[in-house]
Each structure stands twice: as structure tokens, then as C-alpha cells.
Coordinates of N, CA and C in Angstrom, one line a residue:
X1 N -3.1 -77.8 -68.2 CA -2.5 -76.6 -67.3 C -1.0 -77.1 -66.7
X2 N -0.1 -76.2 -67.2 CA 1.3 -76.8 -66.7 C 1.4 -76.1 -64.9
X3 N 2.3 -77.2 -64.6 CA 2.5 -77.3 -62.8 C 2.9 -76.2 -62.5
X4 N 3.6 -75.3 -63.3 CA 4.4 -74.2 -63.0 C 2.7 -73.1 -62.3
X5 N 2.2 -73.0 -63.6 CA 1.1 -72.4 -63.6 C -0.2 -72.7 -62.7
X6 N -0.1 -73.6 -62.4 CA -1.2 -74.6 -61.4 C -0.8 -73.7 -59.8
X7 N 0.4 -74.5 -59.9 CA 1.3 -73.3 -58.5 C 1.4 -72.0 -58.4
X8 N 1.3 -71.4 -59.3 CA 0.9 -70.2 -58.9 C -0.7 -69.5 -58.9
X9 N -1.6 -70.5 -59.5 CA -2.9 -69.9 -59.2 C -3.1 -70.6 -57.8
X10 N -2.7 -71.6 -57.3 CA -3.0 -71.9 -56.0 C -2.6 -71.1 -55.0
X11 N -1.0 -70.4 -55.1 CA -0.5 -69.4 -54.1 C -1.3 -68.2 -54.0
X12 N -1.8 -67.7 -55.4 CA -2.7 -66.7 -55.3 C -4.1 -66.8 -55.0
X13 N -4.6 -68.0 -54.5 CA -6.0 -68.6 -54.1 C -7.1 -68.8 -55.3
X14 N -6.5 -68.5 -56.6 CA -7.5 -68.5 -57.4 C -7.8 -69.8 -58.1
X15 N -7.1 -71.0 -57.9 CA -7.2 -72.0 -58.3 C -8.6 -72.7 -58.1
X16 N -9.3 -72.4 -57.3 CA -10.7 -73.1 -57.2 C -12.1 -72.2 -57.5
X17 N -11.2 -70.8 -57.9 CA -12.0 -70.1 -58.4 C -11.6 -69.9 -60.0
X18 N -11.2 -70.7 -60.5 CA -10.7 -70.4 -61.7 C -11.5 -70.1 -63.2
X19 N -12.9 -70.3 -63.3 CA -14.0 -69.9 -64.0 C -14.6 -68.9 -63.2
X20 N -14.7 -68.2 -62.2 CA -15.2 -67.0 -61.6 C -14.7 -65.5 -62.2
X21 N -15.8 -65.0 -62.3 CA -15.8 -63.7 -62.6 C -14.4 -62.9 -61.5
X22 N -14.0 -61.7 -62.1 CA -13.1 -60.8 -61.2 C -13.7 -60.7 -60.1
X23 N -15.0 -59.7 -60.0 CA -15.9 -59.9 -59.0 C -16.3 -61.0 -58.0
X24 N -16.7 -62.3 -58.5 CA -16.9 -63.3 -57.7 C -15.4 -63.7 -57.0
X25 N -14.3 -63.7 -58.1 CA -13.4 -64.1 -56.8 C -12.7 -62.8 -56.0
X26 N -13.1 -62.1 -55.8 CA -13.0 -60.8 -55.3 C -13.6 -61.3 -53.8
X27 N -15.0 -61.8 -53.7 CA -16.1 -61.9 -53.1 C -15.3 -63.2 -52.2
X28 N -15.3 -64.5 -52.9 CA -14.5 -65.8 -52.6 C -13.5 -65.2 -51.4
X29 N -12.5 -64.6 -51.8 CA -11.3 -64.3 -51.0 C -11.5 -63.5 -50.2
X30 N -12.7 -62.4 -50.0 CA -12.9 -62.0 -49.0 C -13.6 -63.2 -47.6
X31 N -14.3 -64.0 -48.1 CA -14.9 -64.9 -47.2 C -13.9 -65.9 -46.8
X32 N -12.5 -66.2 -47.4 CA -11.9 -67.2 -47.3 C -10.8 -67.0 -46.1
X33 N -10.4 -65.7 -46.3 CA -8.9 -65.3 -45.8 C -9.3 -64.9 -44.2
X34 N -8.3 -65.4 -43.4 CA -8.2 -65.1 -41.8 C -7.9 -64.0 -41.3
X35 N -7.1 -63.2 -42.4 CA -6.9 -61.8 -42.1 C -7.3 -60.4 -42.9
X36 N -7.4 -59.8 -43.0 CA -7.7 -58.6 -43.4 C -6.6 -58.0 -44.6
X37 N -7.0 -57.9 -45.7 CA -6.0 -57.4 -46.9 C -4.9 -56.5 -46.4
X38 N -3.7 -56.8 -47.0 CA -2.5 -56.2 -46.4 C -2.5 -55.0 -47.1
X39 N -1.8 -53.6 -46.4 CA -2.2 -52.3 -47.1 C -0.5 -52.0 -47.4
X40 N 0.5 -52.6 -46.4 CA 1.9 -52.5 -46.9 C 2.7 -53.4 -47.8
X41 N 3.7 -53.1 -47.9 CA 4.9 -54.2 -48.6 C 5.4 -55.0 -47.3
X42 N 5.5 -54.9 -46.2 CA 6.1 -55.3 -45.3 C 6.2 -57.1 -45.0
X43 N 7.4 -57.5 -45.3 CA 7.5 -59.1 -45.2 C 6.6 -59.6 -44.1
X44 N 6.3 -60.8 -43.9 CA 5.0 -61.6 -43.4 C 6.1 -62.3 -42.6
X45 N 5.7 -62.3 -41.1 CA 6.7 -63.6 -40.7 C 5.7 -64.0 -39.8
X46 N 5.6 -65.6 -39.7 CA 4.3 -66.0 -38.8 C 5.7 -66.9 -37.9
X47 N 4.9 -67.1 -36.5 CA 5.9 -67.7 -35.6 C 4.5 -68.9 -34.8
X48 N 5.4 -70.1 -34.9 CA 4.1 -71.0 -33.7 C 4.5 -70.7 -32.3
X49 N 4.0 -71.4 -31.5 CA 4.0 -70.7 -30.1 C 4.9 -72.0 -29.5
X50 N 4.2 -72.8 -28.9 CA 4.5 -74.1 -28.3 C 5.8 -74.6 -29.2
X51 N 6.7 -75.3 -28.4 CA 7.7 -75.8 -28.8 C 8.4 -74.8 -29.7
X52 N 8.1 -73.8 -30.3 CA 9.1 -72.6 -31.0 C 9.2 -71.6 -30.2
X53 N 8.5 -70.4 -29.8 CA 9.0 -69.2 -28.8 C 8.8 -70.1 -27.2
X54 N 8.4 -71.0 -27.2 CA 8.0 -71.4 -25.8 C 8.4 -72.6 -25.6
X55 N 8.5 -73.7 -24.2 CA 8.0 -74.6 -23.7 C 7.2 -74.6 -22.5
X56 N 6.2 -75.4 -22.3 CA 4.9 -75.5 -21.5 C 5.6 -76.9 -20.4
X57 N 5.7 -76.6 -19.0 CA 5.9 -77.3 -18.4 C 4.8 -77.9 -16.8
X58 N 4.7 -78.9 -16.3 CA 4.2 -79.4 -15.3 C 4.6 -78.7 -14.2
X59 N 6.0 -78.8 -14.4 CA 6.9 -78.5 -12.7 C 7.4 -77.5 -13.1
X60 N 7.8 -76.8 -12.3 CA 9.2 -75.5 -12.4 C 10.4 -75.8 -12.4
X61 N 10.8 -77.2 -12.1 CA 12.1 -77.5 -11.8 C 13.0 -77.3 -13.3
X62 N 14.5 -77.0 -13.0 CA 15.0 -76.8 -13.8 C 14.7 -76.0 -15.3
X63 N 13.9 -74.7 -15.0 CA 13.9 -74.2 -16.0 C 14.5 -73.0 -16.0
X64 N 14.5 -72.3 -17.2 CA 14.8 -71.3 -17.9 C 14.7 -70.3 -17.0
X65 N 15.5 -69.4 -16.9 CA 15.0 -68.0 -16.0 C 14.0 -67.0 -16.5
X66 N 13.6 -67.3 -17.5 CA 12.6 -66.2 -18.1 C 11.4 -67.4 -18.2
X67 N 10.4 -67.4 -17.0 CA 9.5 -68.2 -16.7 C 7.9 -67.7 -16.5
X68 N 7.0 -68.2 -16.9 CA 5.9 -67.5 -16.9 C 5.0 -68.5 -16.4
X69 N 4.2 -68.3 -15.2 CA 3.2 -69.1 -14.9 C 1.7 -68.9 -15.2
X70 N 1.2 -70.1 -15.6 CA -0.3 -69.8 -16.1 C -1.4 -70.5 -15.5
X71 N -2.6 -70.3 -15.7 CA -3.4 -71.4 -15.0 C -4.2 -71.7 -16.3
X72 N -4.8 -72.9 -16.4 CA -5.5 -73.0 -17.4 C -6.6 -74.4 -17.3
X73 N -7.6 -74.2 -17.5 CA -8.8 -75.4 -17.1 C -8.1 -76.2 -15.4
X74 N -8.0 -75.1 -14.6 CA -7.9 -75.4 -13.0 C -6.8 -76.0 -12.8
X75 N -5.6 -76.3 -14.1 CA -4.2 -76.4 -13.3 C -3.0 -75.6 -13.8
X76 N -2.2 -75.4 -13.2 CA -1.0 -74.5 -13.0 C 0.4 -75.1 -13.9
X77 N 0.5 -74.1 -14.8 CA 1.4 -74.9 -16.1 C 2.9 -73.5 -15.7
X78 N 4.0 -73.9 -16.0 CA 5.3 -73.1 -16.2 C 5.2 -73.2 -17.7
X79 N 5.5 -72.0 -17.9 CA 5.8 -71.8 -19.3 C 7.3 -70.8 -19.8
X80 N 8.5 -71.7 -20.3 CA 9.5 -71.3 -20.3 C 9.5 -70.8 -21.6
X81 N 10.5 -69.5 -21.4 CA 10.5 -68.5 -22.9 C 11.9 -68.9 -23.8
X82 N 11.8 -69.2 -24.6 CA 12.8 -69.9 -25.5 C 13.8 -68.3 -25.4
X83 N 15.2 -69.2 -24.9 CA 16.2 -67.7 -24.6 C 16.5 -67.1 -25.9
X84 N 16.6 -66.0 -25.9 CA 16.3 -65.0 -27.0 C 15.2 -64.6 -28.1
X85 N 14.1 -65.3 -26.9 CA 13.0 -65.2 -28.1 C 12.2 -63.8 -28.0
X86 N 12.5 -63.1 -26.6 CA 11.7 -62.0 -26.6 C 12.4 -60.7 -27.3
X87 N 13.6 -60.9 -27.1 CA 14.8 -59.9 -28.3 C 14.4 -59.9 -29.3
X88 N 14.3 -60.9 -30.1 CA 13.9 -61.3 -30.8 C 12.8 -60.8 -31.6
X89 N 11.8 -60.9 -31.0 CA 10.5 -60.3 -31.4 C 10.0 -59.1 -31.0
X90 N 10.8 -58.3 -29.9 CA 11.2 -56.9 -30.2 C 12.0 -56.3 -31.0
X91 N 13.0 -56.9 -31.4 CA 13.6 -55.9 -32.8 C 12.9 -56.2 -33.9
X92 N 12.0 -57.4 -34.3 CA 11.1 -57.6 -35.5 C 9.9 -56.9 -35.4
X93 N 9.5 -56.4 -34.3 CA 7.9 -55.4 -34.3 C 8.3 -54.0 -34.8
X94 N 7.0 -53.9 -35.4 CA 7.1 -53.0 -36.5 C 7.4 -52.3 -38.0
X95 N 8.9 -53.5 -37.9 CA 9.7 -53.4 -39.2 C 8.5 -54.8 -40.1
X96 N 8.5 -55.8 -39.5 CA 7.5 -56.5 -40.5 C 6.2 -57.3 -39.8
X97 N 5.4 -57.6 -40.5 CA 4.0 -57.9 -40.0 C 4.2 -59.3 -39.3
X98 N 3.8 -59.2 -38.1 CA 4.3 -60.7 -36.9 C 3.3 -61.0 -37.1
X99 N 2.5 -62.3 -37.2 CA 1.5 -62.9 -37.0 C 1.8 -64.5 -36.0
X100 N 1.2 -64.7 -35.1 CA 1.1 -65.9 -34.2 C 0.2 -66.7 -34.9
X101 N 0.8 -67.9 -35.1 CA -0.5 -69.0 -35.4 C -0.1 -70.1 -34.5
X102 N -0.8 -70.7 -33.7 CA -0.7 -71.7 -32.8 C -2.0 -72.8 -32.8
X103 N -1.6 -74.0 -32.6 CA -3.2 -74.8 -32.6 C -3.6 -75.0 -31.6
X104 N -2.7 -74.1 -30.5 CA -3.6 -74.0 -28.9 C -4.8 -73.5 -28.9
X105 N -5.2 -73.6 -27.8 CA -6.5 -72.8 -27.5 C -6.2 -71.7 -27.3
X106 N -7.2 -70.6 -27.6 CA -7.1 -69.1 -27.8 C -6.6 -69.0 -25.9
X107 N -7.4 -69.5 -25.0 CA -8.0 -69.3 -23.6 C -6.2 -69.3 -22.9
X108 N -5.8 -70.5 -23.3 CA -4.3 -71.1 -23.2 C -3.3 -70.1 -23.8
X109 N -3.0 -69.7 -24.7 CA -2.5 -69.0 -25.6 C -2.3 -67.3 -25.5
X110 N -3.5 -67.1 -24.9 CA -3.7 -65.4 -24.8 C -2.8 -65.1 -23.4
X111 N -3.0 -66.1 -22.5 CA -2.3 -65.5 -21.4 C -0.5 -65.6 -21.4
X112 N -0.6 -66.5 -22.5 CA 1.3 -66.5 -22.6 C 1.6 -65.5 -23.4
X113 N 0.9 -65.2 -24.3 CA 1.2 -63.6 -25.3 C 1.2 -62.6 -24.8
X114 N -0.1 -62.0 -24.0 CA 0.0 -60.9 -22.9 C 1.5 -60.9 -22.4
X115 N 1.9 -61.8 -21.8 CA 3.1 -61.7 -20.9 C 4.4 -61.3 -21.9
X116 N 4.2 -62.1 -23.4 CA 5.5 -61.6 -24.3 C 5.1 -60.0 -24.6
X117 N 3.9 -59.5 -24.8 CA 3.6 -58.4 -25.1 C 3.4 -57.1 -24.0
X118 N 4.2 -57.9 -23.2 CA 3.7 -56.9 -21.6 C 4.6 -55.8 -21.5
X119 N 5.5 -55.5 -22.7 CA 6.1 -53.8 -22.7 C 5.7 -53.3 -24.4
X120 N 4.7 -53.8 -24.4 CA 3.8 -53.2 -25.7 C 3.4 -54.4 -26.9
X121 N 2.3 -53.9 -27.8 CA 2.3 -55.2 -28.8 C 3.4 -55.4 -30.1
X122 N 3.5 -56.9 -29.8 CA 4.7 -57.2 -30.6 C 3.6 -58.0 -32.0
X123 N 2.7 -58.9 -32.1 CA 2.2 -59.3 -33.3 C 0.8 -58.6 -33.6
X124 N 1.0 -58.5 -34.9 CA 0.0 -57.9 -35.7 C -1.7 -58.5 -35.3
X125 N -1.2 -60.1 -35.6 CA -2.4 -60.8 -35.7 C -1.9 -62.0 -34.7
X126 N -2.9 -62.6 -34.1 CA -2.6 -63.9 -33.5 C -3.8 -64.8 -34.1
X127 N -3.6 -66.1 -34.5 CA -4.6 -66.9 -34.9 C -4.5 -68.2 -33.8
X128 N -5.6 -68.8 -33.9 CA -5.6 -70.4 -32.5 C -6.1 -71.1 -33.4
X129 N -6.1 -72.1 -32.3 CA -6.6 -73.9 -33.1 C -8.2 -73.6 -33.8
X130 N -9.0 -72.3 -33.4 CA -9.9 -72.4 -34.4 C -9.8 -71.9 -35.8
X131 N -8.6 -71.1 -35.9 CA -8.2 -70.8 -37.1 C -7.5 -72.0 -38.1
X132 N -7.1 -72.8 -37.4 CA -6.5 -74.5 -38.1 C -7.8 -75.0 -39.0
X133 N -7.6 -75.6 -39.9 CA -7.9 -76.5 -40.7 C -8.1 -78.4 -39.7
X134 N -9.0 -78.9 -40.0 CA -9.2 -80.4 -39.0 C -9.3 -81.0 -40.4
X135 N -8.6 -82.0 -40.2 CA -8.7 -83.0 -41.3 C -8.5 -84.4 -40.8
X136 N -9.2 -85.7 -40.9 CA -8.8 -86.6 -40.0 C -8.3 -86.8 -38.3
X137 N -9.3 -85.5 -37.9 CA -8.9 -85.7 -36.4 C -7.5 -84.4 -36.1
X138 N -6.9 -84.0 -37.1 CA -5.4 -83.2 -37.2 C -5.5 -81.9 -37.3
X139 N -5.3 -80.9 -36.8 CA -5.4 -79.7 -37.2 C -4.2 -79.4 -37.5
X140 N -4.5 -78.5 -39.0 CA -3.5 -78.2 -40.1 C -3.7 -76.4 -40.1
X141 N -2.3 -75.8 -40.3 CA -2.6 -74.5 -40.5 C -1.8 -74.3 -41.7
X142 N -3.0 -73.4 -42.4 CA -3.2 -73.4 -44.3 C -2.6 -72.0 -44.3
X143 N -1.6 -71.9 -44.7 CA -0.7 -70.5 -45.0 C -1.7 -70.1 -45.9
X144 N -2.3 -70.7 -47.0 CA -2.8 -69.6 -48.0 C -4.1 -69.2 -47.5
X145 N -4.9 -69.6 -46.5 CA -5.5 -68.8 -45.3 C -5.3 -67.5 -45.1
X146 N -3.9 -67.2 -44.9 CA -3.6 -65.9 -44.4 C -3.8 -64.4 -45.4
X147 N -3.9 -64.6 -46.5 CA -4.2 -64.1 -47.7 C -2.9 -63.4 -48.0
X148 N -1.8 -63.7 -48.1 CA -0.8 -63.1 -48.1 C 0.1 -63.6 -49.2
X149 N 0.9 -63.0 -50.3 CA 1.7 -63.1 -51.4 C 2.7 -64.2 -50.5
X150 N 2.9 -65.5 -51.2 CA 3.9 -66.4 -50.1 C 5.2 -66.3 -50.9
X151 N 5.1 -65.4 -51.5 CA 6.7 -65.4 -52.0 C 7.4 -63.8 -50.6
X152 N 6.3 -63.9 -49.8 CA 7.2 -62.5 -48.7 C 6.5 -63.2 -47.6
X153 N 6.2 -64.4 -47.3 CA 5.9 -64.9 -46.0 C 7.2 -65.9 -45.7
X154 N 7.6 -65.6 -44.4 CA 8.4 -66.8 -43.4 C 7.7 -67.5 -42.5
X155 N 8.1 -68.6 -42.3 CA 6.9 -69.4 -41.3 C 8.3 -69.9 -40.3
X156 N 7.8 -69.7 -38.8 CA 9.1 -70.5 -38.3 C 7.8 -71.2 -37.1
X157 N 8.2 -72.8 -37.2 CA 7.5 -73.5 -36.5 C 8.5 -75.0 -36.0
X158 N 7.9 -75.5 -35.1 CA 8.9 -77.0 -35.0 C 8.2 -78.4 -35.4
X159 N 7.3 -77.8 -36.2 CA 6.8 -79.0 -36.8 C 6.4 -78.8 -38.4
X160 N 6.5 -79.6 -39.3 CA 6.5 -79.6 -40.7 C 5.2 -80.1 -40.7
X161 N 4.5 -81.1 -40.1 CA 3.3 -81.6 -40.7 C 2.0 -81.0 -40.2
X162 N 2.3 -79.7 -39.4 CA 0.8 -79.1 -39.4 C 0.6 -78.2 -40.3
X163 N 1.7 -77.7 -41.1 CA 1.3 -76.5 -42.3 C 0.8 -77.3 -43.5
X164 N 0.4 -77.0 -44.1 CA -0.6 -77.5 -45.4 C 0.8 -77.3 -46.6
X165 N 1.5 -76.5 -46.7 CA 2.7 -76.2 -47.4 C 4.2 -76.1 -46.6
X166 N 5.1 -76.7 -47.0 CA 6.1 -76.3 -46.0 C 7.4 -75.7 -47.1
X167 N 6.8 -74.8 -47.7 CA 7.9 -74.0 -48.7 C 8.7 -72.7 -48.2
X168 N 7.9 -72.4 -47.0 CA 8.2 -70.9 -46.4 C 8.7 -71.1 -45.1
X169 N 8.5 -72.9 -44.8 CA 8.9 -73.1 -43.3 C 10.4 -73.2 -42.6
X170 N 10.5 -72.7 -41.8 CA 11.7 -72.9 -41.1 C 11.6 -73.8 -39.9
X171 N 12.5 -74.7 -39.8 CA 12.4 -75.7 -38.5 C 13.0 -75.1 -37.3
X172 N 12.4 -75.0 -36.4 CA 13.3 -74.5 -35.0 C 13.0 -75.8 -33.9
X173 N 14.4 -76.0 -33.7 CA 14.7 -77.5 -32.8 C 14.9 -76.8 -31.6

């Protein structure tokens, strides 16, 4: 099998089920994807949370004007929103399918997301550490598990090593 054909099969999540009937492939897909089947043709944009949209600190000194205070596991944290992040997200919401995919816990991330979405829903879907794959003690975000056409997915993250593929990844510094 050529590399190009193999890549196309992997992208469509059919490689592992190459010898399956169409009905079996459909059942496998339904069980393995993290999100429901997409019904529109909007481009999908995936955002990481920590160090991409926000920065979390233990003190409030010398932080940005856009500051969120959260409580997590009995401690107080100060979260500064990256300049322009709120405006960017608001401008993209509704025009694109927006997914937040973080390796953080849901309890921590939800407090921040609720603040980011205080003026209305921004993210169509939110995925957390329990949606990541774990290998050798490291969490990985598997873009294939989104069940989206990878030719129509953009990813914004501060790290390349947490993704199973980086073809669609734009690194935020």
C-alpha cells in the first residue's frame, strides 16, 4: 500500500478497519470519535487553553488587565487572558466550529471557560484531560478522535508534542 493511500486511510480513521464491512466501519467510528458527527461544512478550529489562550499564575503581581481569579483544589490562582483572545474568539464564534481541547482537568478549565463565555457561548465542544490518550505517563491529544476531515481542521496550541500529528498545528508562543 502506498504511503499516500495509507495516510488518506489513517486520516479517515479507516486504516485500522480496512478489512471491515461498511456497517462495521460505521459502528467502529461511532464508538471511537469524541464528538458527534458534523452536519455542516464549517471549518473546525481547535484551541488549547493553557499558555495558548491564557496563562495561570499563583500571584496577581504584574499581570494583564484581563484577569480571572479561580479556586482549584483549595488554592487561589490568577489567570491572565492573552491580549486579543476574547475578541478573536467572539469574532470566530458561529462562523466556525470552535473546539477547546485542553489537557487540564475539567474542574479547573470549566471555571476559565465560563468566564471566557460570560457574554455567550463560544465553544461548540470542550474536551479535557480525560479525552486525551495517555502513553508512558504523557497525555496526548488525538486529532483523529475528533471525527473531522483533517483538511478542514486548524489547531492552535503552544506545544507540538501533545498532538498525535502536527500537520494542522499553528504554534502560539
